[in-house]
Amino acid sequence: FSEMAIELWFRADNLTPLQVLAGTYNFLGGLNNKGMSIGIQSDLIRSFLAIGTGGYQYVDWTGCSTGVWYHAMLFHSTVNSTLEIYGNGILRDSKDAVGYTATIANFRMGEDPGGTADLDGGIAFVRVYNPLPPVTIALQHYNQERRWFGV
């Protein structure tokens, strides 16, 4: 794909160690690994993009607390060469992301392929998009669904 987005609601019951919420993985070995994921580490909601040449890019959103539901949406576009994370409907971070082609290969929720970063918490309303929806959908879905999560 030339573009992809992952959207979900999540709650963390523990903030350490690193925990994967959702992602795609294409492990080709060594520096050829490719993937796009979103996870929690300490109070960071971190999105990771591995581009397959040993390079990677992070976008972060700080301020995660335990027991609270959050809405997160990760956008990746090779057309614009960007990686963006929206948290509770607001753009939290954006970076250049040249050299990665999005894939749905090996999509996982709540765990990484090695089984070392499993989620201690909850996930709801997972959506994967290709092509990308308008970025305004992040705020629209947050506002429409937040009452269900007490936010």
Steps between C-alpha positions, in 0.01 A plus 500: 500500500610856450306606808343350808343603829438311826235632739407364842380569851720362778547489877824410675489332839880512528746736328815288503657325321442582131155374394374469143146617423482416128729475203617334182821301486711375213813353657744431220802474727762744624477848353227394255220496759198712408193590698273761649369477855363698790576421863545628855823550693507686831264794442571509122265383232761419237456417133784321331577472129781268383589571138706192420849647471576506869327836517198583708289793609302570817208731567408549865210619709573550870274493801352151509354392836377161617131416501403775252364441149679680213426532130806469276537515123821444307525622139776402256522631145776437245337764281577767762785300664351561845421312819246669728340407831169647615404466864144569612437667164801736509822475296768417761809440284601484134827400334646422159474130416676439171571147379217291646208347316210415728389138517227313682726193528491327836263746667490448878307653787620506860826316431821510299618204290754395762243496779711735712286815495146386574240756607388517862172684444219523245448575130176599324382615156808410297484629144757464222471730199630486143467748339536762769186667629511877550692588818183671627360152569728472805319785678162393361531143637643622831204735553242242385633212713652658812183479708516119474836508677421762764731758342 
